[in-house]
Amino acid sequence: MMGPAHSLSGAAAWLGVGAAAGATGHPMPWPVLVVGALICAGAALAPDLDHRSATISRAFGPISRGLCEVIDRLSYAVYRATRKPGDPRRSGGHRTLTHTWVWAVLIGAGASLLAVTGDRWAVLGILFVHVVLAVEGLLWRMARVSSDVLVWLLGAAGAWILAGVLDEPGNGSDWLFGAGHAYLWLGLPIVLGALVHDIGDALTVSGCPILWPIPIGRRRWYPVGPPRGLRFRAGSWVELKVLTPAFMVLGGLGGLGALGYL
């Protein structure tokens, strides 16, 4: 899928989690709902860091472009080292390592550890990166015609304001895990965003090796997806006319449910 659909699906997924959390007795304070939706929307772009033309690879200028090169080479090396006889030969790492459940869990766990041990500046850094990505994804066309610096300033201001709101008593810095584990939950929307991205890519014609390293038949990088007749091309009318409006509706319903209006 394309960037806007990925980000919308990420935001909708977190809002749905908020509704489910409220229904099971762990309601999200509204700042957690908002911040988590933004992080999840940004994280839903992150697996494409292995593709030089992706939104995330351009979002932070030379830094993200250089990181893209490193991730692409790392992904390709892991693919070559772990492929089975049924896995095809390939020349790059796109849709391999960063499109697996293993990567999603590792990135989310790393973010949680950083948030817990790195204090306020680590939290600000995590928020800044994901707010910038959320702006790039959700406001795709407007972000593309604006200055990168303007988007970065918006991300920095948003991160500073959101961190300040979360730090207020009762606003959710210690949501779910309790006192002494402030911001441990920040990794959850990151894991969810990455997995939602992978599921979205699994719906396209290429599929997605989300189950790696679990072998399936003669392949370890099996492209999981629905039957061929139910798949679509990225950017096609199915994505634009069906899935994108559906994500908006589901996200709205999830948000209303999380806030107790449904």
Coordinates of C-alpha atoms in Angstrom, one line a residue:
M1 CA 0.0 0.0 0.0
M2 CA 1.0 3.7 -0.3
G3 CA 2.0 5.9 2.6
P4 CA -1.4 7.6 3.3
A5 CA -3.3 4.3 3.5
H6 CA -0.5 2.8 5.7
S7 CA -0.7 5.8 8.1
L8 CA -4.5 5.8 8.2
S9 CA -4.6 2.1 8.9
G10 CA -2.0 2.6 11.8
A11 CA -4.1 5.4 13.4
A12 CA -7.3 3.4 13.0
A13 CA -5.7 0.3 14.6
W14 CA -4.6 2.2 17.7
L15 CA -8.0 3.8 18.1
G16 CA -9.5 0.3 17.9
V17 CA -7.1 -0.8 20.6
G18 CA -8.2 2.1 22.7
A19 CA -11.9 1.0 22.3
A20 CA -10.9 -2.6 23.2
A21 CA -8.8 -1.4 26.2
G22 CA -11.8 0.6 27.5
A23 CA -14.1 -2.4 27.1
T24 CA -11.7 -4.6 29.1
G25 CA -11.2 -2.3 32.0
H26 CA -8.0 -0.5 31.0
P27 CA -9.3 2.7 29.5
M28 CA -6.8 5.0 27.8
P29 CA -6.6 8.6 29.0
W30 CA -7.3 10.8 26.0
P31 CA -3.6 11.9 25.7
V32 CA -2.5 8.2 25.3
L33 CA -5.2 7.7 22.7
V34 CA -4.0 10.8 20.7
V35 CA -0.3 10.2 21.1
G36 CA -0.6 6.5 20.4
A37 CA -2.6 7.1 17.2
L38 CA 0.1 9.5 16.0
I39 CA 2.9 7.1 16.9
C40 CA 1.1 4.2 15.3
A41 CA 0.4 6.3 12.1
G42 CA 4.1 7.1 11.9
A43 CA 5.3 3.6 12.7
A44 CA 3.1 2.3 10.0
L45 CA 5.5 3.9 7.5
A46 CA 8.7 2.6 9.2
P47 CA 9.1 -0.9 7.5
D48 CA 9.7 0.8 4.2
L49 CA 13.0 2.2 5.4
D50 CA 14.5 -0.5 3.2
H51 CA 13.3 1.4 0.1
R52 CA 15.0 4.5 -1.1
S53 CA 11.9 6.0 -2.6
A54 CA 9.7 5.5 0.4
T55 CA 8.3 8.4 2.5
I56 CA 10.4 7.5 5.5
S57 CA 13.6 7.3 3.5
R58 CA 13.1 11.0 2.5
A59 CA 11.6 12.3 5.7
F60 CA 14.8 13.2 7.5
G61 CA 17.0 14.2 4.6
P62 CA 20.6 12.7 4.5
I63 CA 20.1 10.9 7.8
S64 CA 17.2 8.8 6.7
R65 CA 18.6 8.3 3.2
G66 CA 21.9 7.0 4.7
L67 CA 20.0 4.8 7.2
C68 CA 17.9 3.5 4.3
E69 CA 21.1 2.3 2.5
V70 CA 22.3 0.5 5.7
I71 CA 18.9 -1.1 6.4
D72 CA 18.6 -2.3 2.7
R73 CA 22.0 -3.9 2.8
L74 CA 21.3 -5.5 6.2
S75 CA 18.0 -6.9 5.0
Y76 CA 19.6 -8.3 1.9
A77 CA 22.3 -9.9 3.9
V78 CA 19.8 -11.5 6.2
Y79 CA 17.8 -12.7 3.3
R80 CA 20.8 -14.3 1.6
A81 CA 21.9 -16.0 4.8
T82 CA 18.5 -17.5 5.7
R83 CA 16.8 -18.2 2.4
K84 CA 15.7 -21.8 1.6
P85 CA 15.9 -23.4 -1.8
G86 CA 12.3 -22.3 -2.7
D87 CA 13.1 -18.6 -2.0
P88 CA 13.9 -16.7 -5.2
R89 CA 17.2 -14.9 -5.8
R90 CA 16.9 -11.2 -5.5
S91 CA 19.2 -8.1 -5.7
G92 CA 17.9 -6.0 -2.8
G93 CA 16.4 -6.1 0.7
H94 CA 13.0 -4.4 0.2
R95 CA 10.1 -6.3 1.8
T96 CA 12.3 -8.7 3.7
L97 CA 13.6 -8.2 7.2
T98 CA 11.8 -5.0 8.0
H99 CA 8.5 -6.6 6.9
T100 CA 8.5 -9.4 9.5
W101 CA 7.0 -9.8 13.0
V102 CA 10.5 -10.2 14.4
W103 CA 11.5 -6.7 13.3
A104 CA 8.3 -5.2 14.6
V105 CA 8.8 -6.7 18.1
L106 CA 12.5 -5.7 18.2
I107 CA 11.8 -2.1 17.2
G108 CA 9.0 -1.8 19.6
A109 CA 10.9 -3.3 22.5
G110 CA 13.9 -1.1 21.7
A111 CA 11.7 2.0 21.8
S112 CA 10.2 1.0 25.1
L113 CA 13.6 0.4 26.6
L114 CA 14.9 3.7 25.3
A115 CA 11.8 5.5 26.7
V116 CA 12.2 4.0 30.1
T117 CA 15.9 4.4 30.5
G118 CA 16.6 7.5 28.5
D119 CA 14.3 9.9 30.4
R120 CA 12.5 12.9 28.8
W121 CA 14.9 13.5 25.9
A122 CA 14.5 9.9 24.7
V123 CA 10.7 10.3 24.8
L124 CA 10.9 13.6 22.9
G125 CA 13.1 11.9 20.3
I126 CA 10.6 9.0 19.8
L127 CA 7.7 11.4 19.6
F128 CA 9.5 13.8 17.2
V129 CA 10.3 11.0 14.7
H130 CA 6.8 9.5 14.7
V131 CA 5.0 12.9 14.6
V132 CA 7.0 13.8 11.6
L133 CA 6.2 10.5 9.9
A134 CA 2.5 10.9 10.9
V135 CA 2.4 14.3 9.2
E136 CA 4.2 13.0 6.1
G137 CA 1.7 10.0 5.9
L138 CA -1.6 11.6 6.9
L139 CA -1.0 14.9 5.2
W140 CA 0.9 13.4 2.3
R141 CA 0.2 15.9 -0.5
M142 CA 0.5 18.9 1.7
A143 CA 3.7 17.7 3.3
R144 CA 5.2 17.0 -0.1
V145 CA 4.8 20.6 -1.3
S146 CA 6.0 22.1 2.0
S147 CA 9.6 22.6 3.3
D148 CA 11.2 19.6 5.1
V149 CA 12.3 22.1 7.8
L150 CA 8.7 23.2 8.3
V151 CA 7.6 19.6 8.8
W152 CA 10.5 19.1 11.3
L153 CA 9.5 22.2 13.2
L154 CA 5.9 21.0 13.4
G155 CA 7.2 17.6 14.6
A156 CA 9.4 19.2 17.3
A157 CA 6.6 21.5 18.5
G158 CA 4.2 18.6 18.6
A159 CA 6.6 16.3 20.4
W160 CA 7.3 19.0 23.1
I161 CA 3.6 19.8 23.6
L162 CA 2.5 16.1 23.7
A163 CA 5.3 15.1 26.1
G164 CA 4.2 18.0 28.4
V165 CA 0.6 16.9 28.4
L166 CA 1.5 13.2 29.1
D167 CA 3.7 14.3 32.0
E168 CA 0.7 15.8 33.8
P169 CA -0.6 13.5 36.6
G170 CA -3.4 11.2 35.4
N171 CA -2.7 11.9 31.7
G172 CA -1.2 8.5 31.0
S173 CA 2.6 8.5 31.1
D174 CA 2.3 5.4 33.3
W175 CA -0.7 3.9 31.5
L176 CA -1.2 0.1 31.6
F177 CA 2.1 -0.8 33.4
G178 CA 1.6 1.4 36.4
A179 CA 3.9 3.7 38.5
G180 CA 7.6 3.1 38.0
H181 CA 7.1 2.1 34.4
A182 CA 6.4 5.5 32.8
Y183 CA 6.4 5.4 29.0
L184 CA 6.9 1.7 28.8
W185 CA 3.8 1.6 26.7
L186 CA 5.3 3.7 23.9
G187 CA 6.6 0.6 22.2
L188 CA 3.1 -0.9 21.8
P189 CA 1.9 1.5 19.0
I190 CA 5.3 1.1 17.3
V191 CA 4.9 -2.7 17.2
L192 CA 1.2 -2.4 16.1
G193 CA 2.1 0.1 13.4
A194 CA 4.7 -2.1 11.9
L195 CA 2.4 -5.1 11.9
V196 CA -0.4 -3.2 10.3
H197 CA 2.0 -2.1 7.6
D198 CA 2.9 -5.7 7.0
I199 CA -0.7 -6.9 6.9
G200 CA -1.5 -4.1 4.4
D201 CA 1.4 -5.1 2.2
A202 CA 0.2 -8.8 2.4
L203 CA -3.0 -7.7 0.7
T204 CA -1.1 -6.5 -2.4
V205 CA 0.0 -8.6 -5.3
S206 CA 3.5 -9.2 -3.9
G207 CA 2.4 -10.4 -0.5
C208 CA 4.6 -10.0 2.6
P209 CA 7.0 -12.4 4.5
I210 CA 5.6 -11.4 7.9
L211 CA 6.0 -14.9 9.4
W212 CA 9.8 -15.1 8.8
P213 CA 11.8 -17.0 10.1
I214 CA 9.1 -19.7 10.3
P215 CA 9.5 -22.0 7.2
I216 CA 6.6 -22.7 5.0
G217 CA 7.3 -25.6 2.6
R218 CA 10.5 -24.9 0.7
R219 CA 10.5 -21.2 1.6
R220 CA 11.5 -19.2 4.7
W221 CA 10.5 -15.9 3.2
Y222 CA 7.0 -17.0 2.2
P223 CA 4.9 -14.0 0.8
V224 CA 1.8 -14.3 3.0
G225 CA -1.4 -13.0 1.5
P226 CA -5.0 -13.8 0.5
P227 CA -5.8 -15.8 -2.7
R228 CA -4.4 -14.1 -5.8
G229 CA -7.9 -13.0 -6.9
L230 CA -8.4 -10.9 -3.7
R231 CA -5.1 -9.0 -3.9
F232 CA -4.6 -5.6 -5.4
R233 CA -1.9 -3.3 -6.7
A234 CA -0.5 -0.5 -4.4
G235 CA -2.2 2.7 -5.2
S236 CA -5.1 1.1 -7.1
W237 CA -8.8 2.0 -6.8
V238 CA -9.3 -0.6 -4.2
E239 CA -6.9 1.1 -1.9
L240 CA -8.1 4.7 -2.7
K241 CA -11.8 4.1 -3.0
V242 CA -12.4 1.3 -0.6
L243 CA -9.7 0.8 2.0
T244 CA -8.9 4.4 2.7
P245 CA -12.5 5.4 3.5
A246 CA -12.9 2.2 5.5
F247 CA -9.9 3.1 7.7
M248 CA -11.4 6.6 8.3
V249 CA -14.7 5.2 9.4
L250 CA -13.2 2.4 11.6
G251 CA -10.8 4.9 13.1
G252 CA -13.7 7.3 14.0
L253 CA -15.7 4.5 15.5
G254 CA -12.7 3.3 17.5
G255 CA -12.0 6.8 18.8
L256 CA -15.6 7.2 19.9
G257 CA -15.6 3.8 21.6
A258 CA -12.3 4.6 23.4
L259 CA -13.7 7.9 24.7
G260 CA -16.9 6.2 25.9
Y261 CA -19.3 7.6 23.4
L262 CA -20.3 4.2 22.0

